[in-house]
Coordinates of C-alpha atoms in Angstrom, one line a residue:
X68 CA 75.3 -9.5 17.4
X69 CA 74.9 -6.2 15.7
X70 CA 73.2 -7.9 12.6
X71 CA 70.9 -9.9 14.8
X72 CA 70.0 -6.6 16.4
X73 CA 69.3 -4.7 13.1
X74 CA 67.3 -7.9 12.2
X75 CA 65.5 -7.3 14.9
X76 CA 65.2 -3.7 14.9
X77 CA 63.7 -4.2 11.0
X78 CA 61.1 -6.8 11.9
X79 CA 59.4 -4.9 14.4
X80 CA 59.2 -1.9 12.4
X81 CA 57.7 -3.8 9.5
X82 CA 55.5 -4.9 12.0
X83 CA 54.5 -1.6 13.3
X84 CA 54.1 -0.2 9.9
X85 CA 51.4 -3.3 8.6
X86 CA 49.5 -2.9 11.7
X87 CA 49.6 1.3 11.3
X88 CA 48.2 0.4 7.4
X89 CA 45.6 -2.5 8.4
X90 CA 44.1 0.3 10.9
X91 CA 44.0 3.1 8.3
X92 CA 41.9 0.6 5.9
X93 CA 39.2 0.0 8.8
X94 CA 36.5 1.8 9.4
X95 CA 36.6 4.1 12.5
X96 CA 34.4 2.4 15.4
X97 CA 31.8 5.1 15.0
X98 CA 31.0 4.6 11.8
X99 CA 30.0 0.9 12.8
X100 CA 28.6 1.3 16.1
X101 CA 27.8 5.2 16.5
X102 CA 27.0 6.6 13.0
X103 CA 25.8 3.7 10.8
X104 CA 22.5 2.4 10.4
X105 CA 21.5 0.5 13.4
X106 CA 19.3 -2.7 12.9
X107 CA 16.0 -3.1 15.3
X108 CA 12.1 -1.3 15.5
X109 CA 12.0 2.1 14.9
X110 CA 8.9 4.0 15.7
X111 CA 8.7 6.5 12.8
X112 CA 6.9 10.0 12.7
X113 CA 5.7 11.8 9.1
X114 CA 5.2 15.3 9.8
X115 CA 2.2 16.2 8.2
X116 CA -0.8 18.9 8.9
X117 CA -2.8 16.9 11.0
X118 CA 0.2 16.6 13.2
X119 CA 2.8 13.7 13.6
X120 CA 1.8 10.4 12.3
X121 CA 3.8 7.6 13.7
X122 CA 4.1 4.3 12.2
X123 CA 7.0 1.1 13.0
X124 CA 9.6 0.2 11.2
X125 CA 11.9 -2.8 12.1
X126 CA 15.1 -3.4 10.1
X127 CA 16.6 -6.7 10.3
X128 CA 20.0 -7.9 8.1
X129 CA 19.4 -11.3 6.6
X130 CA 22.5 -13.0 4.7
X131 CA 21.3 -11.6 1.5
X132 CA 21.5 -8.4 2.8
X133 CA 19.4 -5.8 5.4
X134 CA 15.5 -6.1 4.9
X135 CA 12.7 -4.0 6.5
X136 CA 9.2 -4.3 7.6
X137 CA 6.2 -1.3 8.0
X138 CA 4.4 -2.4 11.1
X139 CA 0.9 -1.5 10.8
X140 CA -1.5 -3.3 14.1
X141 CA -1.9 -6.9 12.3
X142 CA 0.4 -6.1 9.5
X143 CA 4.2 -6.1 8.7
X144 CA 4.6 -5.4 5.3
X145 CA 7.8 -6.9 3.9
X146 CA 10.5 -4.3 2.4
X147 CA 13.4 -6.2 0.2
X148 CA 14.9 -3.0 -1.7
X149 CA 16.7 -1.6 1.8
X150 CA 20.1 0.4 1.0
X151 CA 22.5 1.0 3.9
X152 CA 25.3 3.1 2.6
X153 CA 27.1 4.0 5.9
X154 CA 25.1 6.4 7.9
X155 CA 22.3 6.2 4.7
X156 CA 19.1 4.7 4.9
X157 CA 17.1 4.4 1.2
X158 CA 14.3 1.9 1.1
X159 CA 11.8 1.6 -2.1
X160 CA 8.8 1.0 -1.3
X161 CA 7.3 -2.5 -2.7
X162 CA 5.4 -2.3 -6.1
X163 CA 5.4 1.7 -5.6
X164 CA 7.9 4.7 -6.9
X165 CA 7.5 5.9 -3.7
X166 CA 11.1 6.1 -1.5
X167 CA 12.0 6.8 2.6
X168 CA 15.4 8.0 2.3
X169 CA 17.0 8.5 6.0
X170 CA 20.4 9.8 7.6
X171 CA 21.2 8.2 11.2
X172 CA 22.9 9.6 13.9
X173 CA 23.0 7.3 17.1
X174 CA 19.8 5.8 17.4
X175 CA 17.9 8.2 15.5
X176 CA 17.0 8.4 11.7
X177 CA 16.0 11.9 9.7
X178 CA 14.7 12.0 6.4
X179 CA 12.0 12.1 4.3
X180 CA 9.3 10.2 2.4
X181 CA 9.1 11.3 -1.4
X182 CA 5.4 10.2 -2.3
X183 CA 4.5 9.7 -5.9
X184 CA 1.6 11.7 -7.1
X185 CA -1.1 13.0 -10.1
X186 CA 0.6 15.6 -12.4
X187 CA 3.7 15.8 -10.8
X188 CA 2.2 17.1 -7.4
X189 CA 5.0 14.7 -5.6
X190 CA 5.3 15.1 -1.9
X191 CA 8.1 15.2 0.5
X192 CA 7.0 14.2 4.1
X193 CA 9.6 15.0 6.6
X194 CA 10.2 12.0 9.3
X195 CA 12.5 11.4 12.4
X196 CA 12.5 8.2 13.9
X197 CA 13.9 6.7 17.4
X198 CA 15.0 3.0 17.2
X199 CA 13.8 0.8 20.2
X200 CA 10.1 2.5 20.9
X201 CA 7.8 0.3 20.0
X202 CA 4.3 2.5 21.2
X203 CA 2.3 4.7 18.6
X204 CA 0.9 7.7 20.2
X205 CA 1.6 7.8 23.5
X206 CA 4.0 5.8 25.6
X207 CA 2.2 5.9 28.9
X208 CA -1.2 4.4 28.4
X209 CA -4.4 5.9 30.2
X210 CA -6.4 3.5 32.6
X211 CA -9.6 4.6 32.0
X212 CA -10.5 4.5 28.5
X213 CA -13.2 4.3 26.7
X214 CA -14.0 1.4 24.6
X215 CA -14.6 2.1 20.9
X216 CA -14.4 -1.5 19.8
X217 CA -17.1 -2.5 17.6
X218 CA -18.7 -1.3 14.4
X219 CA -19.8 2.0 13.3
X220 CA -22.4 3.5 10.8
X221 CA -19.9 6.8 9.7
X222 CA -19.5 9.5 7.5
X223 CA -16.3 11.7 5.7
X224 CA -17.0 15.2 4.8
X225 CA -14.8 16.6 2.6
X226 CA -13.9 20.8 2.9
X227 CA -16.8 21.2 0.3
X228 CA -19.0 20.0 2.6
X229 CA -19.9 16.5 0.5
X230 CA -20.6 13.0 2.9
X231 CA -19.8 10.0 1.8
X232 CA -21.1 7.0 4.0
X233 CA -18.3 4.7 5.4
X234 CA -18.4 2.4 8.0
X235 CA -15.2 2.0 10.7
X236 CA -14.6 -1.7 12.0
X237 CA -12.2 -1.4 15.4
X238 CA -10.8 -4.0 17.6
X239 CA -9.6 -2.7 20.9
X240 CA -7.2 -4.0 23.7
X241 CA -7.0 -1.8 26.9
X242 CA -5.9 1.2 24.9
X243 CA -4.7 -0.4 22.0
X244 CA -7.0 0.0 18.6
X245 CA -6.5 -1.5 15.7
X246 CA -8.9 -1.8 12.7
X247 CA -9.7 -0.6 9.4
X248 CA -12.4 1.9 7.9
X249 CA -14.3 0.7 4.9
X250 CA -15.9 2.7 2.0
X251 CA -17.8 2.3 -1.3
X252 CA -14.6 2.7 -3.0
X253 CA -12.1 0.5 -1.0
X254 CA -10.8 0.1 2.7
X255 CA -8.7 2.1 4.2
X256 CA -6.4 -1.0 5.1
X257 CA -4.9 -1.8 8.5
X258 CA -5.0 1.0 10.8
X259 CA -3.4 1.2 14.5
X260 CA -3.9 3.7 17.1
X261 CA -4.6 4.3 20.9
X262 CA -7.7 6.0 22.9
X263 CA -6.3 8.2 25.7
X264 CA -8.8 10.5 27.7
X265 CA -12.0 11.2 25.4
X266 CA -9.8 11.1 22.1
X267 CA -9.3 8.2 19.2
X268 CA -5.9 8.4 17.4
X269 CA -5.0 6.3 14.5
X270 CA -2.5 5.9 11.5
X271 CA -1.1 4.1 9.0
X272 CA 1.8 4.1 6.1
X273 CA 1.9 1.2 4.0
X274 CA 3.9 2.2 1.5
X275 CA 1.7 5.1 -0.3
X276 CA -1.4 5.7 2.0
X277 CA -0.4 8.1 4.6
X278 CA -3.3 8.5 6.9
X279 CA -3.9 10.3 10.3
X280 CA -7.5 10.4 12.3
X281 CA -7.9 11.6 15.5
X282 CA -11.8 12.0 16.9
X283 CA -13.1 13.5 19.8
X284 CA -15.0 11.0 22.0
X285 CA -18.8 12.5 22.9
X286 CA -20.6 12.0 26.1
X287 CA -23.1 10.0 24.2
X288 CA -20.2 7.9 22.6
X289 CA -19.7 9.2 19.2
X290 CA -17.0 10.0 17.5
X291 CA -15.8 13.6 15.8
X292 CA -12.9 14.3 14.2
X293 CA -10.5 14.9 11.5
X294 CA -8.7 12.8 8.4
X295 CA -5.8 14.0 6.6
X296 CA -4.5 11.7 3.8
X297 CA -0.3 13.4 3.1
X298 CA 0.2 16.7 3.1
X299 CA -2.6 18.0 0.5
X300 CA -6.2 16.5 1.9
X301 CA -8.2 16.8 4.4
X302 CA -11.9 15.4 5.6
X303 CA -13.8 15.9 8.5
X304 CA -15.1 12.6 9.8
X305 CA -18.2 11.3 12.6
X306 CA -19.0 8.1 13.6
X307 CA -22.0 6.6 15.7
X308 CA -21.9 2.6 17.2
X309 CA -24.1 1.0 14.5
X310 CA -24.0 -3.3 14.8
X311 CA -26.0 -3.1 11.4
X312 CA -24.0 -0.3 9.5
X313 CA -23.8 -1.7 5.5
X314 CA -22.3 0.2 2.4
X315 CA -23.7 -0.1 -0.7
X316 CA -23.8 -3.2 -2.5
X317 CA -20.3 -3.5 -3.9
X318 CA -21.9 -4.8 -7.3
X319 CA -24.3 -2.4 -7.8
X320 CA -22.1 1.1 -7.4
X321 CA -21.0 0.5 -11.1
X322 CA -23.0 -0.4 -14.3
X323 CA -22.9 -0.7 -18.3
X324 CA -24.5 1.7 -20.1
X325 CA -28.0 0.7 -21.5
X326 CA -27.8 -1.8 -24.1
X327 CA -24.1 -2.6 -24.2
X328 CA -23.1 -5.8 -23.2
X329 CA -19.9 -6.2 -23.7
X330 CA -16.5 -5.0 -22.3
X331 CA -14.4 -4.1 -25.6
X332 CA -10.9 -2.6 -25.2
X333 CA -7.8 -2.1 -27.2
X334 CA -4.3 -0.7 -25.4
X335 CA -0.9 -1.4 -25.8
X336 CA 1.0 -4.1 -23.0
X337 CA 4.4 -3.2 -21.9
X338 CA 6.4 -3.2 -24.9
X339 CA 3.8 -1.1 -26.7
X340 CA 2.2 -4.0 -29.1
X341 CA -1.8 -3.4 -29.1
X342 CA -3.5 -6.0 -27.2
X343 CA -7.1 -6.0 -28.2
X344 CA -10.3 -7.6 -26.3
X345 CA -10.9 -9.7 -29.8
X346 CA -7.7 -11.2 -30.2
X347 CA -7.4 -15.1 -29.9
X348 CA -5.8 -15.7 -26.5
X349 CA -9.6 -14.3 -24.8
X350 CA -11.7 -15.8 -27.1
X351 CA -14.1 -18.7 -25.2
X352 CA -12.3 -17.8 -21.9
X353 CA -13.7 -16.5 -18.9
X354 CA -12.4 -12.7 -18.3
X355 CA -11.8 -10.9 -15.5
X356 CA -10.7 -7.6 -16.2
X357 CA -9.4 -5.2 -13.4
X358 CA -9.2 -1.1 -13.8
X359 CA -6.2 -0.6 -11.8
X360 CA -2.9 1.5 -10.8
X361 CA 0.3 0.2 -9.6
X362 CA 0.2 3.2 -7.3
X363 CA -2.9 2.4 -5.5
X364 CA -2.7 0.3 -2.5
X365 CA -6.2 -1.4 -2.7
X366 CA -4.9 -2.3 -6.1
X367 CA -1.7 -3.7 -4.7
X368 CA -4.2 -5.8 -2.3
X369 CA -6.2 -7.1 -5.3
X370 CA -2.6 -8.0 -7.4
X371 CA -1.6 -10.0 -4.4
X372 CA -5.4 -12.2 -4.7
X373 CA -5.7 -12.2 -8.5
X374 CA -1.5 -13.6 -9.0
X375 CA -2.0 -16.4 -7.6
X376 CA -5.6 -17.2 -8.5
X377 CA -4.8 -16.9 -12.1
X378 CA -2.1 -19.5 -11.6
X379 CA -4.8 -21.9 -10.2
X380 CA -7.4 -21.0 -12.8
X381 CA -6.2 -20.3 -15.8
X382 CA -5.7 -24.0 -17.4
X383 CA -9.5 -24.4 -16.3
X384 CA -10.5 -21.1 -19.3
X385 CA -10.0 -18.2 -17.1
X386 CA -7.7 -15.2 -18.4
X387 CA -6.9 -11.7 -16.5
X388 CA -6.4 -8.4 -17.8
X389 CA -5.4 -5.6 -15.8
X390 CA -5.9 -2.0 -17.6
X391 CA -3.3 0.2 -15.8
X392 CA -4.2 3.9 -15.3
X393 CA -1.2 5.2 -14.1
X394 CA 0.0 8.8 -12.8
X395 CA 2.2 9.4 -15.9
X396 CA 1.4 10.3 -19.3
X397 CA 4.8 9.4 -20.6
X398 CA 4.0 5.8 -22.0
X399 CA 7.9 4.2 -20.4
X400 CA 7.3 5.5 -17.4
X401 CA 3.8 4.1 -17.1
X402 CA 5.2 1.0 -18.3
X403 CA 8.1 1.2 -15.9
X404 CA 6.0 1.6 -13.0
X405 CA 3.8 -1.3 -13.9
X406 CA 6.5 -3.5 -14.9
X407 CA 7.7 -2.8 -10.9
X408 CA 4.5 -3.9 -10.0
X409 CA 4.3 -7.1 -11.9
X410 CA 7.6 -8.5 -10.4
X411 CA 6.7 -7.7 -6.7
X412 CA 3.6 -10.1 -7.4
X413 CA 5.1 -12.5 -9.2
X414 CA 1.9 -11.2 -12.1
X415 CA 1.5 -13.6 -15.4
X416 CA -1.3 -12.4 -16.5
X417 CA -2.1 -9.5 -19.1
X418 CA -1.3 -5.9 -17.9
X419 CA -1.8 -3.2 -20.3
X420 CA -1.3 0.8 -19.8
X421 CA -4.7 2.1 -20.6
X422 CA -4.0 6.1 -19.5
X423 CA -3.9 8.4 -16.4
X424 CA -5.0 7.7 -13.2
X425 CA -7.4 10.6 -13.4
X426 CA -11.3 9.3 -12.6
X427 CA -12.5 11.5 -15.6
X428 CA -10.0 10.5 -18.3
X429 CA -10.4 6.6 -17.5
X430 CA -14.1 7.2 -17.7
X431 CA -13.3 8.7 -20.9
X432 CA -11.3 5.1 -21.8
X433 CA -13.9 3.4 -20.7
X434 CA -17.5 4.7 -22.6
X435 CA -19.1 1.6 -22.0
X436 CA -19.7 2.3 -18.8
X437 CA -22.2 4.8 -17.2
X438 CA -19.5 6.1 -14.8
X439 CA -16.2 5.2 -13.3
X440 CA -16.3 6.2 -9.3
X441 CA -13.0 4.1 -8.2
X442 CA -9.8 2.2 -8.7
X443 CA -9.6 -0.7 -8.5
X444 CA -12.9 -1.8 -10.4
X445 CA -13.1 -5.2 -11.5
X446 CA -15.2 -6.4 -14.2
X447 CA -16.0 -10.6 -15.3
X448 CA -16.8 -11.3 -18.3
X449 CA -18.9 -14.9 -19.5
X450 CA -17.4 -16.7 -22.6
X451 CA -19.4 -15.3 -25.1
X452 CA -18.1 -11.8 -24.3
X453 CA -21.0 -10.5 -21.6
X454 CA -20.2 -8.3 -18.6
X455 CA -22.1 -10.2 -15.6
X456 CA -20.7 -8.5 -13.0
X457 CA -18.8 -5.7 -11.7
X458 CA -16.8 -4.6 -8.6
X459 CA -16.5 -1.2 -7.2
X460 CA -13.8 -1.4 -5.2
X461 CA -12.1 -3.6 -3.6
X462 CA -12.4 -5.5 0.4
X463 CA -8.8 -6.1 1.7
X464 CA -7.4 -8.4 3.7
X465 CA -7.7 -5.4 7.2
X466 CA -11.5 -6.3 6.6
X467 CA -10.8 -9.9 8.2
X468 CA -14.5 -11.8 7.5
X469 CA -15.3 -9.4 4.7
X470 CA -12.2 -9.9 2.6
X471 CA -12.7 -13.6 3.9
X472 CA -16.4 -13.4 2.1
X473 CA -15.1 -11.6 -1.0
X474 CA -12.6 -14.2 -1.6
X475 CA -15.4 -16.8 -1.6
X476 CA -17.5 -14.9 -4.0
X477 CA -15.5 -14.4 -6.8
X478 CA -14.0 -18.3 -6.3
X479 CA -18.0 -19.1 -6.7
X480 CA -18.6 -16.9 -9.3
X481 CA -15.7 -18.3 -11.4
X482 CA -16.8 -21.5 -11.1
X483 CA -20.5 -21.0 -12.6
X484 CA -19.1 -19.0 -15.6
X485 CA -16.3 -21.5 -16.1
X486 CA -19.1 -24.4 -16.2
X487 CA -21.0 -22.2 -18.5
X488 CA -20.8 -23.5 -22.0

C-alpha cells in the first residue's frame, strides 16, 4: 500500500510539474488577445500640417501569412510584405522604400510612416489608428449637404503665387465624395472624402502620395481651399463647376527639339552593363520608352498597364524601355529600388537607371528634348528610329473613362506603327 501510495503521490507531481512547464512556454493571454496585432479595418490618421489625414487600412491573415489593404473610395490596394512581431506592426509598402511601422495597444495602433524622398529629405509622419471605424472625416454625417458631384475647371497655386490649371472629377453619395483631380502632369489618383456644412474634405495614401484638401464651399458654389502633399508642401487650390473643363493636350505638353528625330540613349540596366538605343535587340522594333521612377505613383500606375501589355505585344515587334530616374545617386541603391519595382509588376521588359529624379538633371539626360515638365513621360518610337509621339504624364485608372480612353489610344497607336513597314 505504501508503494502504491508513493506511486501515486510521484505521478501527480510529474503531472503538476509538465502542466506548470507547458504554461510557462505559452504566451500570456494578453499578448494574443490584448497586446498583439488585431486583424480587421483600421481607420488611420497621418498627422501632417494641414491637420489629420485619415485613410483605411484592413488587415486580414491569409494561410501564407497576415496581408493588408490601403482603402482609398474605389480602391484597396493590396499589401503582401505585412510583419506582425507580437505587439509590432511593419508593412512595406508595394514597389516603394517607403515603410508604416506601428505598435498596438488594444485596439489602437501608433507609429509612423517613413516616406522616401529627394536628397535625403525623408519624412516621418506620425499616425494613430483605431481598428473597427470605418468613416473618414467625420462619423456623424450632415443632412444637408451640398452636392459637389460633377466636374470642375480648377486651379493650384503654389506659395509663390504660380497657377497651374487642373480639373477635379467627383462622384458624390449623400455625404460621401470620392474622385480624383487631374493635371497636365498626372492624376492625383483615387481620392475619398466627405462634405459636411459648407466644407469639402478629402485624402488619400497609396503608398507614397500623402494628400489632404479641404475647400470652403461659396454661396455661389465654388470651391476654396488648401492642398498639402506630406509634411513639406503646400498649394492653395479653387475650383468652379465647369461640364467642359479640358487640360492640355497630353501629346502636345512635350516636344523634340527642332530637327532631331530620334530618341538616342545609352545607360546601364541593373547589373551595370550599358544598354544602348543602337544595340540589336531594338533594331526594326517598335519602342516605347517610359521616363520614370519607382517612387512615383503615376509611374507605378503606368508599370501596372505597360507589364502586361508588353507580354501581349512583344512577339508582334514591340519592345519597352523604362529610363529610371530615381531619388538616389548611389547607382545599388537606384538599382535596388528598381529592382523592387520590377518584381511587384511582374516587369520583363528593359529597365535601366538613367540618374536622379530631379526635373532638371533628367532634362539634362535627356537633350533631345526641348524640356522635361513630368514623370512619368512616355515616348513611341516607329521602326526606323522616329519619335511619333509623346506623353506627358500619365491618366490612371481614378480617371475611370479617361484612363478607359488612354488605354485605347496607345493599343491603336501600337497597332499602326506595328503595321508600318
Amino acid at each position: 500500500m505504501v508503494t502504491t501510495f508513493w506511486r501515486l503521490v510521484l505521478g501527480l507531481t510529474a503531472a503538476l510539474v509538465l502542466a506548470a512547464c507547458h504554461q510557462a512556454d505559452a504566451p500570456p493571454a494578453a499578448a494574443v488577445s490584448g497586446n498583439g496585432v488585431k486583424m480587421g479595418t483600421y481607420r488611420v490618421l497621418l498627422e501632417t500640417p494641414g491637420g489629420e489625414l485619415p485613410f483605411g487600412l484592413e488587415l486580414k491573415q491569409q494561410d501564407s501569412g497576415p496581408v493588408g489593404y490601403l482603402i482609398n473610395g474605389q480602391e484597396r490596394l493590396l499589401l503582401s510584405d505585412v510583419k506582425i512581431t507580437g505587439s509590432h506592426l511593419e508593412i512595406s509598402m508595394p514597389g516603394y522604400e517607403n515603410v508604416l511601422k506601428a505598435d498596438a495597444t488594444g485596439n489602437e495602433l501608433q507609429g509612423e510612416i517613413f516616406l522616401v524622398k529627394l536628397n535625403e529629405k525623408n519624412q516621418h509622419v506620425p499616425l494613430h489608428a483605431t481598428l473597427g471605424e470605418t468613416y473618414r472625416f467625420f462619423e456623424h454625417p450632415a443632412s444637408d449637404n451640398p452636392d459637389v458631384s460633377g466636374r470642375w475647371a480648377m486651379k493650384l497655386i503654389d506659395d509663390s503665387g504660380a497657377p497651374e490649371a487642373v480639373v477635379g472629377e467627383f462622384s458624390q453619395s449623400q455625404d460621401v465624395v470620392t474622385g480624383t483631380i487631374l493635371t497636365a502632369t498626372g492624376d492625383h489618383r483615387y481620392l475619398a472624402g466627405q462634405v459636411k456644412g459648407d466644407e469639402l474634405y478629402l485624402s488619400t495614401f497609396d503608398g507614397a502620395h500623402a494628400f489632404l484638401y479641404k475647400a470652403k464651399i461659396g454661396a455661389d458654389g465654388g470651391l476654396d481651399g488648401d492642398w498639402w502633399s506630406g509634411l513639406a508642401y503646400h498649394e492653395k487650390w479653387i475650383g468652379k463647376r465647369d461640364a467642359a473643363a479640358q487640360l492640355p493636350d497630353a501629346y502636345g505638353v512635350t516636344a523634340m527639339r527642332a530637327g532631331v528625330k530620334t530618341f538616342d540613349f545609352a545607360f546601364p540596366d541593373l547589373s551595370g552593363k550599358i544598354v544602348s538605343s543602337k544595340d540589336p535587340q531594338f533594331r526594326g522594333k517598335v519602342l516605347i520608352v517610359a521616363l520614370a521612377g519607382s517612387w512615383c505613383p503615376n509611374c507605378h500606375d503606368e508599370a501596372a498597364f505597360l507589364a502586361p501589355l508588353y507580354k501581349d505585344y512583344r512577339n508582334k515587334g514591340l519592345e519597352i524601355v523604362s529610363l529610371q530616374f530615381e531619388h538616389f545617386g548611389d547607382f545599388q541603391r537606384a538599382a535596388e529600388a528598381t529592382q523592387r519595382f520590377r518584381q511587384h509588376y511582374g516587369i520583363e521588359y528593359t529597365t535601366l537607371i538613367a540618374g536622379i529624379s530631379d526635373k532638371d538633371e533628367a532634362a539634362k539626360k535627356l537633350p533631345m528634348l526641348q524640356s522635361f515638365v513630368a514623370f512619368p513621360t512616355t515616348v513611341f518610337i516607329d521602326r526606323k528610329g522616329n519619335v511619333r509621339k509623346i506623353h506627358t504624364g500619365y491618366t490612371g485608372p481614378a480617371t475611370g473613362d479617361h484612363y478607359v480612353q488612354f488605354v485605347t489610344e496607345v493599343k491603336t497607336t501600337l497597332d499602326q506603327l506595328l503595321a508600318e513597314t
